[in-house]
Coordinates of C-alpha atoms in Angstrom, one line a residue:
Chain A
M1 CA 161.8 166.3 -11.0
S2 CA 162.6 165.8 -7.5
E3 CA 166.1 167.1 -7.7
N4 CA 167.1 169.0 -5.4
T5 CA 169.6 171.2 -6.9
M6 CA 168.6 174.6 -7.4
A7 CA 169.5 177.1 -9.5
P8 CA 171.4 179.6 -7.8
V9 CA 169.9 182.5 -9.3
A10 CA 166.7 182.9 -9.1
I11 CA 164.8 183.1 -12.7
D12 CA 161.6 184.5 -13.6
P13 CA 160.3 181.3 -15.7
D14 CA 157.9 183.4 -18.0
A15 CA 160.6 185.9 -18.9
W16 CA 163.0 183.1 -19.6
V17 CA 160.6 181.4 -21.8
R18 CA 159.9 184.5 -23.7
S19 CA 163.8 185.1 -24.3
Q20 CA 164.5 181.3 -25.2
L21 CA 161.7 181.8 -27.9
R22 CA 163.1 185.1 -28.9
A23 CA 166.8 183.6 -29.5
A24 CA 165.1 180.6 -31.1
S25 CA 163.3 182.8 -33.9
A26 CA 166.2 185.2 -34.4
Q27 CA 168.3 182.0 -35.1
R28 CA 165.6 180.8 -37.5
L29 CA 165.7 184.2 -39.0
R30 CA 169.5 184.6 -39.2
H31 CA 169.7 181.0 -40.4
G32 CA 166.9 181.5 -43.3
L33 CA 168.8 184.6 -44.5
S34 CA 172.2 183.3 -44.8
V35 CA 170.6 180.1 -46.7
W36 CA 168.8 182.3 -49.3
V37 CA 171.7 184.5 -49.7
L38 CA 174.3 182.0 -50.5
R39 CA 171.3 180.4 -52.4
L40 CA 171.4 183.4 -54.5
V41 CA 175.1 183.7 -54.8
V42 CA 175.3 180.1 -55.9
I43 CA 172.8 180.9 -59.0
G44 CA 174.2 184.2 -59.7
G45 CA 177.6 182.8 -59.9
A46 CA 176.4 180.3 -62.3
L47 CA 174.8 182.5 -64.6
F48 CA 177.7 184.9 -64.3
L49 CA 179.8 182.1 -65.5
W50 CA 177.4 181.1 -68.1
Q51 CA 176.9 184.5 -69.5
S52 CA 181.0 185.4 -69.5
L53 CA 181.8 182.3 -71.2
V54 CA 179.4 182.8 -73.8
N55 CA 180.9 186.5 -74.2
A56 CA 184.4 185.2 -74.3
R57 CA 183.3 183.1 -77.1
V58 CA 184.5 180.1 -75.2
L59 CA 180.6 178.7 -75.6
D60 CA 178.8 179.0 -78.6
P61 CA 175.8 181.0 -78.0
F62 CA 173.9 179.0 -80.8
V63 CA 174.5 175.8 -78.9
V64 CA 174.0 176.8 -75.3
S65 CA 172.3 180.4 -75.7
S66 CA 172.9 182.9 -72.7
P67 CA 171.2 183.7 -69.7
Q68 CA 170.8 187.3 -71.3
A69 CA 168.8 185.4 -74.4
V70 CA 166.8 183.0 -71.9
G71 CA 165.9 186.3 -69.8
A72 CA 164.7 188.4 -73.4
F73 CA 162.9 185.3 -74.3
L74 CA 160.9 185.0 -71.4
L75 CA 160.4 188.7 -71.2
E76 CA 158.7 188.8 -74.4
N77 CA 156.7 185.7 -73.9
L78 CA 155.5 185.4 -70.3
G79 CA 152.8 188.0 -71.1
T80 CA 151.4 186.3 -74.3
G81 CA 148.1 184.3 -74.3
K82 CA 149.6 181.8 -76.2
F83 CA 152.3 181.2 -73.4
W84 CA 149.6 180.8 -70.8
T85 CA 147.5 178.5 -72.9
D86 CA 150.2 176.1 -73.2
V87 CA 151.3 176.1 -69.5
Q88 CA 147.3 175.6 -68.9
A89 CA 147.5 172.6 -71.1
T90 CA 150.6 170.9 -69.3
V91 CA 149.0 172.0 -65.7
L92 CA 145.9 170.5 -66.3
A93 CA 146.9 167.8 -68.2
T94 CA 149.4 166.9 -64.9
L95 CA 146.4 167.5 -62.6
I96 CA 143.9 165.5 -64.1
G97 CA 146.3 162.4 -64.6
F98 CA 147.8 163.0 -61.3
V99 CA 144.5 162.8 -59.3
L100 CA 143.0 160.4 -61.1
A101 CA 146.3 158.1 -60.6
S102 CA 146.2 159.0 -56.8
I103 CA 142.4 158.1 -56.1
A104 CA 142.9 155.0 -58.0
G105 CA 146.2 154.1 -56.6
V106 CA 144.8 154.5 -52.9
V107 CA 142.0 152.5 -53.7
A108 CA 143.9 149.7 -55.4
A109 CA 146.2 149.6 -52.4
F110 CA 143.1 149.5 -50.1
V111 CA 141.7 146.5 -52.0
L112 CA 145.0 144.7 -52.1
A113 CA 145.7 145.3 -48.4
Q114 CA 142.7 143.3 -47.6
S115 CA 143.7 139.8 -48.9
K116 CA 147.3 138.8 -48.9
H117 CA 146.5 136.2 -51.3
L118 CA 145.3 138.6 -53.8
H119 CA 148.4 140.5 -53.1
D120 CA 150.7 137.8 -53.7
V121 CA 148.9 136.7 -56.9
V122 CA 149.1 140.0 -58.7
D123 CA 152.3 141.6 -57.0
P124 CA 154.7 140.2 -59.6
I125 CA 152.0 141.5 -62.7
L126 CA 152.1 144.4 -61.5
T127 CA 156.0 144.9 -60.8
F128 CA 156.1 143.9 -64.7
F129 CA 153.9 146.6 -65.3
N130 CA 156.0 149.1 -63.1
S131 CA 159.1 148.1 -64.6
M132 CA 158.1 148.8 -68.1
P133 CA 159.5 152.2 -69.5
R134 CA 156.1 153.7 -69.7
V135 CA 157.7 157.1 -71.6
A136 CA 158.0 154.4 -74.5
F137 CA 154.0 154.2 -74.6
A138 CA 153.9 157.7 -75.6
P139 CA 153.9 157.2 -79.2
L140 CA 151.2 154.3 -78.7
F141 CA 148.9 156.7 -76.6
V142 CA 149.3 159.3 -79.2
V143 CA 147.9 156.8 -81.7
W144 CA 145.2 155.8 -79.6
F145 CA 143.9 158.8 -77.7
G146 CA 144.9 161.2 -80.3
L147 CA 146.8 164.6 -80.1
G148 CA 144.7 166.1 -77.4
I149 CA 144.9 166.3 -73.6
T150 CA 143.6 162.4 -73.3
S151 CA 146.7 160.9 -74.5
K152 CA 148.9 162.9 -72.0
I153 CA 146.5 162.2 -68.8
V154 CA 146.7 158.4 -70.0
L155 CA 150.2 158.7 -70.0
A156 CA 150.8 160.9 -66.7
F157 CA 148.2 158.3 -65.1
S158 CA 150.1 155.3 -65.8
L159 CA 153.2 156.5 -64.2
C160 CA 151.5 158.0 -61.0
F161 CA 149.2 155.2 -60.5
F162 CA 151.8 152.7 -59.7
I163 CA 153.8 155.0 -57.6
V164 CA 150.9 155.7 -55.4
L165 CA 149.8 152.3 -55.7
S166 CA 153.3 151.0 -54.0
G167 CA 153.6 153.5 -51.6
A168 CA 150.2 153.2 -50.3
L169 CA 150.4 149.4 -50.3
V170 CA 153.6 149.9 -47.9
G171 CA 151.8 151.9 -45.7
L172 CA 148.7 150.4 -45.3
T173 CA 150.5 146.9 -44.5
Q174 CA 153.0 148.0 -42.4
V175 CA 151.1 148.6 -39.1
D176 CA 153.1 148.1 -36.1
S177 CA 152.2 144.8 -34.0
D178 CA 152.0 146.3 -30.7
L179 CA 149.5 149.1 -32.2
N180 CA 147.5 146.5 -33.9
T181 CA 147.5 144.2 -30.4
I182 CA 146.7 147.3 -28.2
T183 CA 143.7 148.7 -30.9
R184 CA 142.4 145.2 -30.7
Q185 CA 142.4 144.7 -27.0
L186 CA 140.7 148.1 -26.4
G187 CA 137.8 146.8 -28.3
A188 CA 137.9 148.2 -31.9
N189 CA 135.8 147.1 -34.7
R190 CA 137.0 146.3 -38.5
R191 CA 136.1 149.8 -39.4
Q192 CA 137.3 151.6 -36.6
H193 CA 140.7 149.6 -36.7
F194 CA 140.9 151.0 -40.4
V195 CA 139.9 154.3 -39.9
K196 CA 141.8 154.5 -36.5
L197 CA 145.0 152.9 -36.9
V198 CA 145.9 151.7 -40.6
L199 CA 144.7 154.7 -42.3
P200 CA 146.3 157.3 -40.0
N201 CA 149.6 154.8 -39.8
A202 CA 149.6 154.9 -43.9
L203 CA 149.4 158.6 -44.3
P204 CA 153.4 159.4 -44.3
S205 CA 154.0 157.1 -46.9
I206 CA 151.0 157.9 -49.3
A207 CA 152.1 161.6 -49.1
A208 CA 155.7 160.6 -50.0
S209 CA 154.3 158.6 -52.9
L210 CA 152.0 161.3 -53.9
R211 CA 154.9 164.2 -54.1
L212 CA 156.7 161.7 -56.2
A213 CA 153.9 160.8 -58.4
L214 CA 153.3 164.6 -58.9
I215 CA 156.8 165.1 -60.4
Y216 CA 156.3 161.8 -62.7
G217 CA 153.2 163.3 -63.7
F218 CA 154.8 166.6 -65.1
L219 CA 157.6 164.3 -66.9
A220 CA 155.1 162.3 -68.4
V221 CA 153.0 165.1 -69.8
V222 CA 155.6 167.0 -71.2
V223 CA 157.2 163.8 -72.9
G224 CA 153.4 163.0 -74.3
E225 CA 153.1 166.5 -75.5
M226 CA 156.9 166.4 -77.0
I227 CA 155.7 163.2 -79.0
G228 CA 152.9 164.6 -80.5
S229 CA 150.5 167.2 -79.2
S230 CA 148.4 170.5 -80.4
S231 CA 149.7 172.4 -77.6
G232 CA 151.6 172.3 -74.1
L233 CA 155.0 173.4 -73.1
G234 CA 156.4 170.2 -74.0
Q235 CA 154.9 170.5 -77.7
Q236 CA 156.8 174.2 -77.6
I237 CA 160.3 172.6 -76.3
A238 CA 159.9 170.2 -79.3
Y239 CA 159.1 172.7 -81.8
Y240 CA 161.9 175.2 -80.5
S241 CA 164.4 172.8 -80.2
G242 CA 163.7 171.8 -83.9
V243 CA 164.2 175.1 -84.9
L244 CA 167.5 175.5 -82.8
R245 CA 166.1 178.1 -80.6
M246 CA 168.0 177.3 -77.6
D247 CA 166.7 180.1 -75.8
A248 CA 163.5 179.4 -75.9
V249 CA 163.9 175.7 -74.7
F250 CA 165.7 176.8 -71.7
G251 CA 163.2 179.6 -70.7
I252 CA 160.5 177.0 -70.9
L253 CA 162.6 174.4 -69.0
L254 CA 163.1 177.2 -66.4
V255 CA 159.1 177.7 -66.2
L256 CA 158.6 173.9 -65.9
G257 CA 160.9 173.8 -63.2
V258 CA 159.4 176.6 -61.4
L259 CA 155.7 175.1 -61.9
V260 CA 156.7 171.9 -60.5
S261 CA 159.0 172.9 -57.1
A262 CA 156.2 175.2 -56.4
A263 CA 153.6 172.4 -56.7
V264 CA 155.8 170.1 -54.6
A265 CA 156.7 172.5 -52.0
L266 CA 152.7 173.1 -51.7
M267 CA 152.2 169.8 -51.3
R268 CA 154.9 169.4 -48.5
A269 CA 153.0 172.7 -46.6
V270 CA 150.1 170.3 -46.7
E271 CA 151.9 167.5 -45.6
N272 CA 153.8 169.2 -42.7
Y273 CA 150.5 170.4 -41.3
F274 CA 148.7 167.0 -41.5
L275 CA 151.5 165.3 -39.9
R276 CA 152.9 167.4 -37.8
W277 CA 153.1 164.9 -34.9
Q278 CA 156.2 163.2 -36.7
Chain B
M1 CA 157.6 112.7 -32.8
P2 CA 160.6 114.3 -30.9
V3 CA 158.6 115.7 -28.2
K4 CA 159.6 115.8 -25.0
S5 CA 157.3 116.3 -22.0
G6 CA 159.3 117.0 -19.2
G7 CA 160.2 114.1 -17.8
I8 CA 163.2 115.0 -15.6
R9 CA 161.6 117.3 -13.0
S10 CA 162.7 117.6 -9.3
G11 CA 160.0 117.4 -6.8
L12 CA 160.3 121.0 -6.1
E13 CA 159.8 122.2 -9.5
Q14 CA 156.7 120.2 -9.6
A15 CA 153.9 122.2 -10.6
Q16 CA 151.8 122.9 -7.9
T17 CA 148.1 123.8 -7.6
P18 CA 148.0 126.1 -4.6
A19 CA 146.2 125.0 -1.2
G20 CA 142.5 125.6 -1.6
T21 CA 142.0 126.4 -5.0
T22 CA 142.8 122.6 -6.0
Q23 CA 139.3 122.0 -5.6
G24 CA 138.0 125.1 -7.6
L25 CA 137.6 125.2 -11.0
P26 CA 133.8 125.6 -10.8
L27 CA 133.7 127.2 -13.9
N28 CA 134.1 123.9 -16.0
G29 CA 131.1 123.8 -18.3
A30 CA 129.4 126.2 -16.2
S31 CA 130.8 129.4 -18.1
K32 CA 127.5 131.4 -17.3
Q33 CA 128.5 131.4 -13.7
Q34 CA 129.9 134.7 -13.3
G35 CA 129.1 136.1 -9.9
S36 CA 131.7 133.8 -7.8
G37 CA 134.8 132.3 -9.1
A38 CA 138.5 133.5 -10.3
A39 CA 138.8 136.4 -12.2
I40 CA 141.4 134.4 -14.5
S41 CA 141.5 130.6 -14.5
F42 CA 144.0 128.0 -16.2
S43 CA 143.4 124.2 -15.9
H44 CA 145.6 122.0 -17.5
V45 CA 146.6 124.6 -20.0
G46 CA 149.4 123.3 -22.7
Q47 CA 150.8 124.8 -25.4
Y48 CA 153.2 123.8 -28.2
F49 CA 155.1 126.0 -30.6
L50 CA 156.3 124.7 -34.0
L51 CA 160.2 125.6 -34.0
R52 CA 161.9 125.7 -37.6
E53 CA 165.4 124.7 -37.7
K54 CA 168.3 123.7 -40.4
S55 CA 168.1 120.4 -39.0
G56 CA 164.4 120.3 -39.7
A57 CA 161.0 121.4 -37.6
R58 CA 160.3 120.3 -34.1
A59 CA 157.5 121.1 -31.3
I60 CA 158.4 123.3 -28.3
E61 CA 156.4 122.8 -25.5
A62 CA 155.9 126.1 -24.0
L63 CA 153.5 125.6 -21.4
H64 CA 152.9 122.0 -20.0
D65 CA 149.9 121.6 -17.7
V66 CA 149.5 124.7 -16.1
N67 CA 146.8 125.2 -13.2
L68 CA 146.3 128.8 -11.8
E69 CA 143.6 130.7 -10.6
I70 CA 143.5 134.6 -10.0
Q71 CA 141.1 135.9 -7.7
K72 CA 139.1 138.9 -7.8
H73 CA 141.0 142.0 -6.7
E74 CA 144.4 139.9 -6.3
F75 CA 147.4 141.0 -7.7
V76 CA 149.3 138.3 -9.0
A77 CA 153.2 138.2 -10.4
I78 CA 154.5 135.9 -12.4
V79 CA 158.4 135.6 -12.9
G80 CA 160.5 133.4 -14.6
P81 CA 163.4 133.3 -17.0
S82 CA 162.7 133.9 -20.7
G83 CA 161.2 131.1 -22.4
C84 CA 159.2 130.1 -19.5
G85 CA 156.1 130.5 -21.1
K86 CA 155.1 133.4 -19.3
T87 CA 154.1 135.6 -21.8
T88 CA 152.2 132.9 -23.7
L89 CA 150.1 132.3 -20.4
L90 CA 149.4 136.1 -20.4
N91 CA 148.2 136.2 -24.1
I92 CA 145.9 133.3 -23.3
A93 CA 144.0 135.0 -21.0
A94 CA 144.2 138.2 -23.7
G95 CA 142.5 135.9 -26.1
L96 CA 145.6 136.6 -28.5
V97 CA 146.8 132.9 -28.0
Q98 CA 144.6 130.2 -28.3
Q99 CA 145.7 127.2 -26.1
Q100 CA 145.7 123.8 -27.3
F101 CA 145.3 121.8 -24.4
G102 CA 143.2 122.6 -21.1
E103 CA 141.1 125.2 -20.6
A104 CA 141.2 129.1 -19.9
R105 CA 138.3 131.4 -18.3
V106 CA 138.2 134.9 -17.6
N107 CA 135.4 136.1 -15.7
G108 CA 134.2 132.8 -16.1
A109 CA 134.2 133.3 -20.0
V110 CA 136.4 132.0 -22.9
P111 CA 138.8 134.6 -23.5
Q112 CA 138.6 136.9 -26.3
A113 CA 140.7 139.5 -27.8
G114 CA 139.0 143.1 -27.3
Q115 CA 137.1 142.1 -24.2
K116 CA 135.7 144.9 -22.7
N117 CA 136.8 143.8 -18.9
V118 CA 140.3 143.2 -19.8
A119 CA 142.8 146.2 -20.1
Y120 CA 146.0 145.0 -21.5
M121 CA 149.7 146.7 -21.3
L122 CA 152.9 145.9 -23.1
A123 CA 156.7 146.5 -22.3
R124 CA 156.5 149.1 -25.3
D125 CA 154.4 151.9 -24.8
A126 CA 152.4 151.3 -28.2
L127 CA 151.2 155.2 -28.1
L128 CA 149.8 155.9 -31.5
P129 CA 152.0 158.7 -32.7
W130 CA 149.5 160.6 -34.3
R131 CA 147.5 161.2 -31.3
T132 CA 148.1 163.6 -28.6
A133 CA 148.7 162.3 -25.0
I134 CA 145.3 162.8 -23.9
R135 CA 143.8 161.5 -27.2
N136 CA 145.9 158.3 -26.4
V137 CA 144.4 157.8 -22.8
E138 CA 140.7 158.1 -24.3
Y139 CA 141.8 155.9 -27.4
G140 CA 139.8 153.2 -25.6
L141 CA 136.9 155.3 -24.5
E142 CA 136.3 156.4 -28.1
L143 CA 136.5 153.1 -29.6
N144 CA 133.8 151.8 -27.2
G145 CA 131.5 155.0 -28.2
V146 CA 132.0 157.3 -25.0
A147 CA 130.8 160.8 -25.8
K148 CA 133.9 163.2 -26.5
K149 CA 133.0 165.5 -23.8
E150 CA 132.9 162.5 -21.2
R151 CA 135.9 160.6 -22.6
R152 CA 138.2 163.8 -22.7
H153 CA 137.5 164.5 -18.8
R154 CA 138.0 161.2 -17.6
A155 CA 141.3 161.0 -19.6
G156 CA 142.2 164.4 -18.1
E157 CA 141.5 163.1 -14.6
L158 CA 144.2 160.1 -15.6
L159 CA 146.6 162.1 -16.9
A160 CA 146.4 164.0 -13.8
A161 CA 146.6 160.7 -11.8
V162 CA 149.8 160.1 -13.7
G163 CA 151.3 163.2 -13.0
L164 CA 151.5 164.3 -16.8
S165 CA 148.9 167.6 -16.5
G166 CA 150.1 170.0 -18.9
Y167 CA 151.4 167.4 -21.0
E168 CA 147.7 166.7 -22.5
N169 CA 148.7 167.8 -26.4
A170 CA 152.1 166.5 -26.4
Y171 CA 152.8 164.0 -29.1
R172 CA 154.6 160.9 -28.6
S173 CA 158.0 162.4 -29.8
Q174 CA 158.0 165.1 -27.5
L175 CA 157.6 162.6 -24.4
S176 CA 160.3 160.8 -22.8
H177 CA 160.0 156.9 -22.1
G178 CA 158.7 157.1 -18.8
M179 CA 156.2 159.5 -19.8
R180 CA 155.3 157.5 -22.5
Q181 CA 154.8 154.6 -20.1
R182 CA 152.7 156.7 -17.8
V183 CA 150.4 157.8 -20.6
A184 CA 150.0 153.9 -21.4
L185 CA 149.1 153.1 -17.9
A186 CA 146.6 155.8 -17.8
R187 CA 145.1 154.6 -21.1
T188 CA 145.0 151.2 -19.2
F189 CA 143.1 152.6 -16.5
A190 CA 140.8 154.5 -18.5
L191 CA 138.3 151.9 -19.4
D192 CA 137.6 150.7 -15.8
S193 CA 138.3 147.1 -16.9
S194 CA 138.1 144.6 -13.8
I195 CA 141.1 142.9 -14.7
L196 CA 144.6 144.2 -16.1
L197 CA 146.9 141.9 -17.7
M198 CA 150.5 143.6 -17.9
D199 CA 153.3 142.0 -20.1
E200 CA 156.3 143.8 -18.4
P201 CA 155.0 147.2 -18.4
F202 CA 157.9 148.8 -16.8
G203 CA 160.6 146.5 -18.5
A204 CA 162.1 149.2 -20.4
L205 CA 162.4 151.8 -18.0
D206 CA 165.4 152.1 -15.5
S207 CA 165.3 151.1 -12.2
H208 CA 164.3 154.7 -10.6
L209 CA 161.7 154.9 -13.2
K210 CA 160.5 151.6 -12.8
I211 CA 160.0 152.1 -8.9
Q212 CA 158.0 155.7 -9.4
L213 CA 155.7 153.7 -11.8
G214 CA 155.4 151.0 -9.9
E215 CA 154.1 152.9 -6.8
L216 CA 151.9 154.7 -9.6
L217 CA 150.6 151.5 -10.4
L218 CA 149.8 150.5 -6.8
S219 CA 147.9 153.9 -5.7
L220 CA 145.9 153.2 -8.9
W221 CA 145.3 149.8 -8.2
E222 CA 144.3 150.7 -4.6
Q223 CA 141.7 153.1 -5.4
N224 CA 140.0 150.3 -7.3
K225 CA 141.3 147.2 -6.7
R226 CA 141.1 145.2 -10.3
S227 CA 142.6 141.7 -10.6
V228 CA 146.0 142.0 -12.2
M229 CA 148.0 139.6 -14.1
F230 CA 151.7 140.7 -14.1
V231 CA 154.3 139.3 -16.1
T232 CA 157.7 140.1 -15.3
H233 CA 161.2 138.9 -15.3
D234 CA 162.4 141.2 -12.6
L235 CA 161.7 139.3 -9.1
H236 CA 162.3 142.7 -7.2
E237 CA 159.0 144.4 -9.1
A238 CA 157.3 141.1 -8.2
I239 CA 157.8 140.8 -4.6
A240 CA 157.2 144.8 -4.4
L241 CA 154.0 144.6 -5.9
A242 CA 152.3 141.2 -5.8
D243 CA 150.1 139.3 -3.5
R244 CA 151.4 136.0 -4.8
V245 CA 154.3 135.2 -7.0
I246 CA 154.0 132.4 -9.4
V247 CA 157.6 131.0 -10.5
M248 CA 157.7 129.5 -13.8
R249 CA 160.4 127.9 -15.1
P250 CA 161.0 126.5 -18.9
K251 CA 161.7 123.6 -20.7
P252 CA 158.5 122.9 -20.7
G253 CA 157.3 126.0 -19.5
H254 CA 155.3 125.4 -16.0
I255 CA 154.7 126.8 -12.8
A256 CA 157.4 125.8 -10.3
A257 CA 156.1 127.7 -7.3
D258 CA 153.3 129.7 -5.9
I259 CA 154.4 131.8 -2.9
P260 CA 152.5 134.2 -0.9
I261 CA 153.4 137.4 -0.4
P262 CA 152.3 138.6 3.0
L263 CA 153.7 142.1 3.4
P264 CA 151.3 144.5 4.5
R265 CA 149.7 147.1 2.1
P266 CA 149.6 149.9 0.8
R267 CA 153.0 149.4 0.3
N268 CA 156.0 152.0 0.1
L269 CA 158.4 150.5 -2.6
N270 CA 161.0 152.9 -1.5
S271 CA 161.1 151.6 2.2
L272 CA 160.6 148.0 1.1
Q273 CA 164.2 148.3 0.1
V274 CA 165.2 148.1 3.8
N275 CA 162.5 145.9 4.9
S276 CA 164.1 142.4 5.9
E277 CA 161.2 140.5 5.4
Y278 CA 161.3 141.8 1.7
H279 CA 164.7 140.6 1.5
E280 CA 164.1 137.3 2.9
L281 CA 161.4 136.7 0.5
Y282 CA 163.7 137.6 -2.4
Q283 CA 166.2 135.3 -1.0
H284 CA 163.7 132.4 -0.9
I285 CA 161.9 132.6 -4.2
W286 CA 165.2 133.3 -5.9
S287 CA 166.4 129.9 -4.6
V288 CA 163.2 128.3 -5.7
M289 CA 163.8 129.7 -9.3
G290 CA 167.2 127.6 -9.0
N291 CA 169.9 128.6 -11.5
V292 CA 168.1 128.6 -14.7

């Protein structure tokens, strides 16, 4: 600040800032462009390799299908109402399970964070339930809750709940002790302490756990639909693998991948906005 | 009980009570009397901590019979090596630690965490990372229900006073260490508390920034003299800032000396560096501190 070293050349600071910003955005654009080009090259290369190996009869198209066949399936089906009904069923079950589990997980974490005693009591019990492979419950849930959407929601809930609970619990209980001291010293009451310190402090880990939970929610619903369902993309996968339509299986998997990636990207964008201080 | 009560201490290190304040302690039993009396007082304060080791647990005497009064508008620095109990003493005044023996009073009342007339500052900035600089400065005002317009105005003034106008909307991650500590300093002054408790507030800064922020602290303090209890392990800083330097020594933590600093005010910390009286005081206190 008080350094005596002056730049030998006089510069217009505003112009300098503008040129720096321009350079930075050009740099970002170049980077983004090259990333996308290379990405498409990688994807295209893989598809090309796949197609060539099938064409050369190195791979059996009956077993691995081919990009061409998958594309044909998608072209044929993406426009149909039946396909979108299935997409809707899967997405709806996932969202309901995910949202319910997120609310319940955060609330449960809040309750457990209030009392170390209670936390110590239930911690191993929660760990026990969380370490069970919930997917194995899918047939059970189908028996209990039927072939409809309910069994899928319950399965998704059982996975998402524990993910959100443990993430939120970490966030709500790990508050920096200096921030705690300062907040107390500045005269915060219990409510202010929670609203202004504990909650914002927990947001990054809650957000990370929500993202993870969404991915596992899709997984749970698709598995549930494969086990027993009247609709949904999972049910379609189960059906097409049964009749050895590999093109259809891959096509549906592609759609699922795109759906989940888009949902996660959306969540990340929301997160980046709210956690821009990081 | 393997508790030692500090039997081997030379006369020099004997806990002293500053002359003129011995008969003080007017607050014993009369805690309502707030008009006169010291800003902070400790009488016969003692504190043990439990130390667990492989060989078993034992009690460590962190503070032994500490008597100290800090008058209104007085700037008192407490120096001593680590483990001498200086931070414990500060935290008793802050209401964060409840002493086991003796009495502590802040403005005549039993110390309580969150007391409105006390501001507290740490070596780490303790800024909320999700708040901008100005919203960190107004944090205390917000917790105390000051209207948004008013607190924003006050916080803006304080940010300007610590040389950070233009950084109102910067997040902690965008500020340097020195800037963060300036924001923390502004937050400390925002509530207009009559007592400042500072625990090595500049301890994590380099010596140049230390002097800069010391100057800043003094200039804020000169405008509206508050009572300051300033804990540090840096004797240079203590002498430069304080009206009185309290020397503490460990095993058990006790007050070894209470030395007035007659340097005139307002002080310029840079010119102090070439002031002979300052250096004589330094040598004197250094010899009192001994080789601990």
